Amino acid sequence: MEDAGTTRELAVENDRLRHLHRLLAAELAEATGRAGTAAAVMTEETDSSRFQRDLAVGTWSDRATRLRAARNGLAFGRLDHPAGPPTYVGRTGLADADGETALVDWRAPAARPFYCATVATPEGVTRRRHLRLAGLGPQERVVALHDDILDVGAADISADTAADPALLAALTAPRSGTMRDIVSTIQGEQDAIIRLPLTGTVVVEGGPGTGKTAVALHRVAYLLYAHREQLARRGVLVVGPSAAFLRYVADVLPSLGETAVVFTTPGGLRHGIDTAALDAPEVARIKGELSILDVLRRAVAQRQELPAEPLRIELDDVTVEVDAELVHEARDAARASGLPHNAARAVFRDALGTALVRDAVLRIGDGWLDQRELTGTLGRELAGDVRRELATHRGFHAAVEELWPLCTPERLLAELLGDRDRLAALDPALVVLHRAQGDAWTVSDAPLLDELVELLGEVERPEPESRGLDDTARRVLEALDEVESDEEFALRATDVLNTATLAERHTERDLRTVAERAAADRDWTFGHVVVDEAQELSPMDWRVLVRRCPTRSMTVVGDLAQRSAAAGSRTWDVGPRAVHRTLTINYRTPAEIMDRAAQVLPEIGPGLEAPRSVRHSGELPWERTVDRADLGVELVAAVAADRPDAGTMAVIAPEPAALPDLDPDVTVLTPPESKGQEFDVVIVVDPDGIRAGCPADLYVALTRATQRLGILAVR
């Protein structure tokens, strides 16, 4: 039952919250209106004015998006200072009509004390108030509040200073199918990581439940706020372990009003391919190591062949031969160009053609042309005739195709992996990579295909769409320029226009968002990259990511104890500029469950420690063993008995396909698929089967539950 003081405080805070919602509505209406007005301005003004119009539309549209996202959970904190009015902290920044700050964005420097001020370092704050909200949009209300007294000399020393109830409520609340943002409950050690500078690589290591993923995503929101102009142009890439994980975290950044983000998995690092198929561990290990680079280079070189026997090309006046000596000379010239394979083919073709023209002229003139005539006008005319004939000769082009064929990454890699003899010729140890032609691409193939793009280049680079427009514009300007005028100093069309300007007027503008353009462009480089479950990435995966972000501005989060990939990381040595931070407090997993999961750590590696759980549930995990023949019946009964009244439930097993059908709202996963996710209740099936595949997978499975854990072993 609330006392009179609390009731009055709630009334004050609700009055303030209603005022903030009115300000939000006014700013949202203005942003929406300005975006619409800018979009409606369709004039034939200069290109600069059109650019400014499009820029204004994007700026105001982005502002409106962020304001809409802030409507729920608008203001969740208040900071009291020794002098002056309190500072309210929320999801966006708002100002009163007089320009005074009414609400501070949670990412702003002024909001930092809300997350990190303590009694020892109060940072100019006497009291921190947590506001617990209910309702949606303008109907939102403050239903509870909690004060942290940071000034021991303050008058209200009787205020409750226990652990924040908002944090405990968030930790024990039923889970939904997606991750929620944590802007109102970010802890000090998390906030310090979120606000680290943009430059360089930040490595965040932490065990299960320490909030690594939430910290990484909120760091993206912070960086987009603090460096909006820079990152809004380039966007942010987020790499997660699975499609299920990406669906789980997909709502966090939009709920914070940020959309300039591209999500992908390691199986999607090759542009145009998205796969979840896995190779056998030994195959994945070989494909993931940097030594595979030499294999790929040699595989490309194998496509630059010397003829076993001379290839005869019959011309009108002479027959020439494409022999190994001529091809070797042309191949050396092409390789010396430094161009990728497909681009170097033109160098090879021209060099080979030049050698054949030389031979043809010598054979034609043999016996009736002297050296002076061969190098003179007659010789040049003969060479021109032969060159023109070769340019359209099917035999010549067939020889070029045979000796230096155009290759796509997919074709080259499929043919390599499908040819046991070629693999053995490169290295007998590579025979393990052999597979049938037509097999689906795997996650380990993605970085190989991306590397082959670098080695091969484009098969053929289409002419830019603007080229045709440029030619048309040039012809139009030439025609206009020829129009005569009676005035001696009259302006001509070319005095005020050029081909680029005229073509630009007729080019359709790219109205896609940054995220859409980045996702469609293999050569796009991002302003920042986030890698979750980073311990699973191979050296080849990292090579692709550095290509996507040459500045190495990255946030890398993971836990070496959860590594199951054969080619995954064994250390966090990611370069001399890396900043390393460790999260040690487990907010997700109750101590009873964490104690059970920690029993697996000695099997994974020496010296590994479990994070310290912040809470106890009072309920120990249950374990029982059943016969394999009875597993289906026992699992159905266990699911029925353990179903939560609210929240989510998952069954984690080594072979989900072998399990009976369960209710659609029960998620069934393998341990790797469950990485990064959490559920209220989890039943782990056949722990010995999971352990046999990888002990780290069992550790992952045992740490997904937030409330209750059951373990169903199989005899």
Short mmCIF file of N, CA and C in Angstrom, two decimals, residues 147-207:
data_model
loop_
_atom_site.label_atom_id
_atom_site.label_comp_id
_atom_site.label_asym_id
_atom_site.label_seq_id
_atom_site.Cartn_x
_atom_site.Cartn_y
_atom_site.Cartn_z
N ASP A 147 14.31 5.25 -5.58
CA ASP A 147 15.36 6.27 -5.46
C ASP A 147 16.66 5.66 -4.95
N ASP A 148 17.76 6.07 -5.59
CA ASP A 148 19.11 5.80 -5.08
C ASP A 148 19.65 7.12 -4.53
N ILE A 149 19.92 7.18 -3.22
CA ILE A 149 20.48 8.39 -2.62
C ILE A 149 21.99 8.33 -2.75
N LEU A 150 22.53 9.27 -3.50
CA LEU A 150 23.97 9.28 -3.78
C LEU A 150 24.72 10.29 -2.92
N ASP A 151 24.01 11.15 -2.22
CA ASP A 151 24.62 12.13 -1.33
C ASP A 151 24.20 11.77 0.10
N VAL A 152 25.14 11.20 0.85
CA VAL A 152 24.79 10.73 2.20
C VAL A 152 24.38 11.87 3.11
N GLY A 153 24.67 13.12 2.70
CA GLY A 153 24.27 14.26 3.51
C GLY A 153 22.92 14.82 3.10
N ALA A 154 22.26 14.18 2.12
CA ALA A 154 20.97 14.69 1.66
C ALA A 154 19.93 14.56 2.75
N ALA A 155 18.89 15.38 2.62
CA ALA A 155 17.87 15.41 3.67
C ALA A 155 17.10 14.10 3.74
N ASP A 156 16.78 13.54 2.60
CA ASP A 156 15.92 12.35 2.58
C ASP A 156 16.76 11.09 2.69
N ILE A 157 17.44 10.90 3.81
CA ILE A 157 18.31 9.74 3.97
C ILE A 157 17.53 8.48 4.28
N SER A 158 16.23 8.61 4.49
CA SER A 158 15.43 7.41 4.78
C SER A 158 14.93 6.73 3.52
N ALA A 159 15.20 7.30 2.34
CA ALA A 159 14.71 6.72 1.11
C ALA A 159 15.31 5.34 0.89
N ASP A 160 14.55 4.54 0.20
CA ASP A 160 14.98 3.16 -0.07
C ASP A 160 16.20 3.17 -0.99
N THR A 161 17.28 2.54 -0.58
CA THR A 161 18.50 2.49 -1.40
C THR A 161 18.87 1.05 -1.73
N ALA A 162 17.91 0.16 -1.69
CA ALA A 162 18.17 -1.24 -2.03
C ALA A 162 18.39 -1.38 -3.54
N ALA A 163 18.65 -2.60 -3.96
CA ALA A 163 18.87 -2.86 -5.38
C ALA A 163 17.67 -2.39 -6.19
N ASP A 164 17.94 -1.92 -7.38
CA ASP A 164 16.90 -1.34 -8.22
C ASP A 164 15.81 -2.37 -8.53
N PRO A 165 14.58 -2.13 -8.10
CA PRO A 165 13.50 -3.08 -8.40
C PRO A 165 13.23 -3.18 -9.90
N ALA A 166 13.49 -2.09 -10.66
CA ALA A 166 13.26 -2.15 -12.09
C ALA A 166 14.16 -3.19 -12.75
N LEU A 167 15.42 -3.27 -12.28
CA LEU A 167 16.33 -4.28 -12.83
C LEU A 167 15.85 -5.68 -12.48
N LEU A 168 15.51 -5.90 -11.21
CA LEU A 168 15.04 -7.24 -10.81
C LEU A 168 13.76 -7.61 -11.54
N ALA A 169 12.87 -6.65 -11.73
CA ALA A 169 11.63 -6.94 -12.45
C ALA A 169 11.92 -7.33 -13.90
N ALA A 170 12.88 -6.64 -14.52
CA ALA A 170 13.23 -6.96 -15.90
C ALA A 170 13.86 -8.34 -16.01
N LEU A 171 14.66 -8.71 -15.00
CA LEU A 171 15.34 -10.01 -15.05
C LEU A 171 14.38 -11.17 -14.85
N THR A 172 13.36 -10.96 -14.06
CA THR A 172 12.44 -12.06 -13.74
C THR A 172 11.18 -12.04 -14.60
N ALA A 173 11.01 -11.01 -15.43
CA ALA A 173 9.81 -10.92 -16.27
C ALA A 173 9.81 -12.04 -17.31
N PRO A 174 8.62 -12.54 -17.69
CA PRO A 174 8.55 -13.57 -18.73
C PRO A 174 9.15 -13.07 -20.03
N ARG A 175 9.88 -13.96 -20.72
CA ARG A 175 10.49 -13.59 -21.99
C ARG A 175 9.46 -13.69 -23.12
N SER A 176 9.71 -12.92 -24.18
CA SER A 176 8.90 -13.02 -25.39
C SER A 176 9.79 -13.64 -26.47
N GLY A 177 9.31 -13.62 -27.69
CA GLY A 177 10.11 -14.22 -28.76
C GLY A 177 11.23 -13.36 -29.25
N THR A 178 11.36 -12.13 -28.74
CA THR A 178 12.41 -11.23 -29.20
C THR A 178 13.09 -10.56 -28.01
N MET A 179 14.31 -10.13 -28.22
CA MET A 179 15.05 -9.42 -27.18
C MET A 179 14.49 -8.02 -27.01
N ARG A 180 14.48 -7.54 -25.75
CA ARG A 180 14.04 -6.19 -25.45
C ARG A 180 15.26 -5.30 -25.23
N ASP A 181 15.07 -3.99 -25.46
CA ASP A 181 16.16 -3.09 -25.15
C ASP A 181 16.28 -2.94 -23.63
N ILE A 182 17.44 -2.45 -23.17
CA ILE A 182 17.70 -2.34 -21.73
C ILE A 182 18.07 -0.91 -21.35
N VAL A 183 17.55 0.07 -22.10
CA VAL A 183 17.98 1.45 -21.86
C VAL A 183 17.69 1.91 -20.43
N SER A 184 16.64 1.36 -19.81
CA SER A 184 16.30 1.82 -18.47
C SER A 184 17.05 1.07 -17.38
N THR A 185 17.73 -0.01 -17.73
CA THR A 185 18.40 -0.83 -16.70
C THR A 185 19.86 -1.11 -17.03
N ILE A 186 20.47 -0.33 -17.91
CA ILE A 186 21.90 -0.51 -18.21
C ILE A 186 22.70 -0.32 -16.93
N GLN A 187 23.61 -1.25 -16.68
CA GLN A 187 24.44 -1.18 -15.49
C GLN A 187 25.76 -0.44 -15.78
N GLY A 188 26.42 -0.02 -14.72
CA GLY A 188 27.61 0.81 -14.86
C GLY A 188 28.68 0.20 -15.73
N GLU A 189 29.00 -1.10 -15.53
CA GLU A 189 30.07 -1.72 -16.31
C GLU A 189 29.67 -1.85 -17.78
N GLN A 190 28.36 -1.98 -18.02
CA GLN A 190 27.88 -2.04 -19.39
C GLN A 190 27.93 -0.67 -20.05
N ASP A 191 27.51 0.36 -19.33
CA ASP A 191 27.49 1.71 -19.88
C ASP A 191 28.90 2.17 -20.26
N ALA A 192 29.89 1.80 -19.46
CA ALA A 192 31.27 2.20 -19.75
C ALA A 192 31.73 1.63 -21.09
N ILE A 193 31.26 0.44 -21.43
CA ILE A 193 31.62 -0.17 -22.71
C ILE A 193 30.84 0.48 -23.84
N ILE A 194 29.57 0.72 -23.62
CA ILE A 194 28.71 1.31 -24.65
C ILE A 194 29.28 2.64 -25.13
N ARG A 195 29.86 3.42 -24.23
CA ARG A 195 30.31 4.77 -24.57
C ARG A 195 31.79 4.84 -24.98
N LEU A 196 32.43 3.72 -25.21
CA LEU A 196 33.81 3.75 -25.68
C LEU A 196 33.88 4.40 -27.06
N PRO A 197 35.04 4.97 -27.45
CA PRO A 197 35.15 5.68 -28.73
C PRO A 197 34.89 4.77 -29.93
N LEU A 198 34.60 5.42 -31.06
CA LEU A 198 34.30 4.70 -32.29
C LEU A 198 35.53 4.03 -32.88
N THR A 199 36.68 4.67 -32.79
CA THR A 199 37.87 4.16 -33.47
C THR A 199 38.40 2.91 -32.78
N GLY A 200 39.02 2.05 -33.60
CA GLY A 200 39.63 0.83 -33.07
C GLY A 200 38.62 -0.26 -32.81
N THR A 201 39.13 -1.39 -32.30
CA THR A 201 38.31 -2.57 -32.02
C THR A 201 38.11 -2.72 -30.53
N VAL A 202 36.86 -2.91 -30.13
CA VAL A 202 36.51 -3.16 -28.73
C VAL A 202 36.12 -4.63 -28.59
N VAL A 203 36.85 -5.36 -27.77
CA VAL A 203 36.55 -6.77 -27.50
C VAL A 203 35.84 -6.86 -26.16
N VAL A 204 34.64 -7.42 -26.18
CA VAL A 204 33.85 -7.57 -24.97
C VAL A 204 33.70 -9.07 -24.69
N GLU A 205 34.37 -9.52 -23.65
CA GLU A 205 34.32 -10.93 -23.28
C GLU A 205 33.43 -11.09 -22.05
N GLY A 206 32.62 -12.12 -22.07
CA GLY A 206 31.75 -12.35 -20.93
C GLY A 206 31.03 -13.67 -21.06
N GLY A 207 30.76 -14.29 -19.93
CA GLY A 207 30.07 -15.57 -19.93
C GLY A 207 28.60 -15.43 -20.25
#
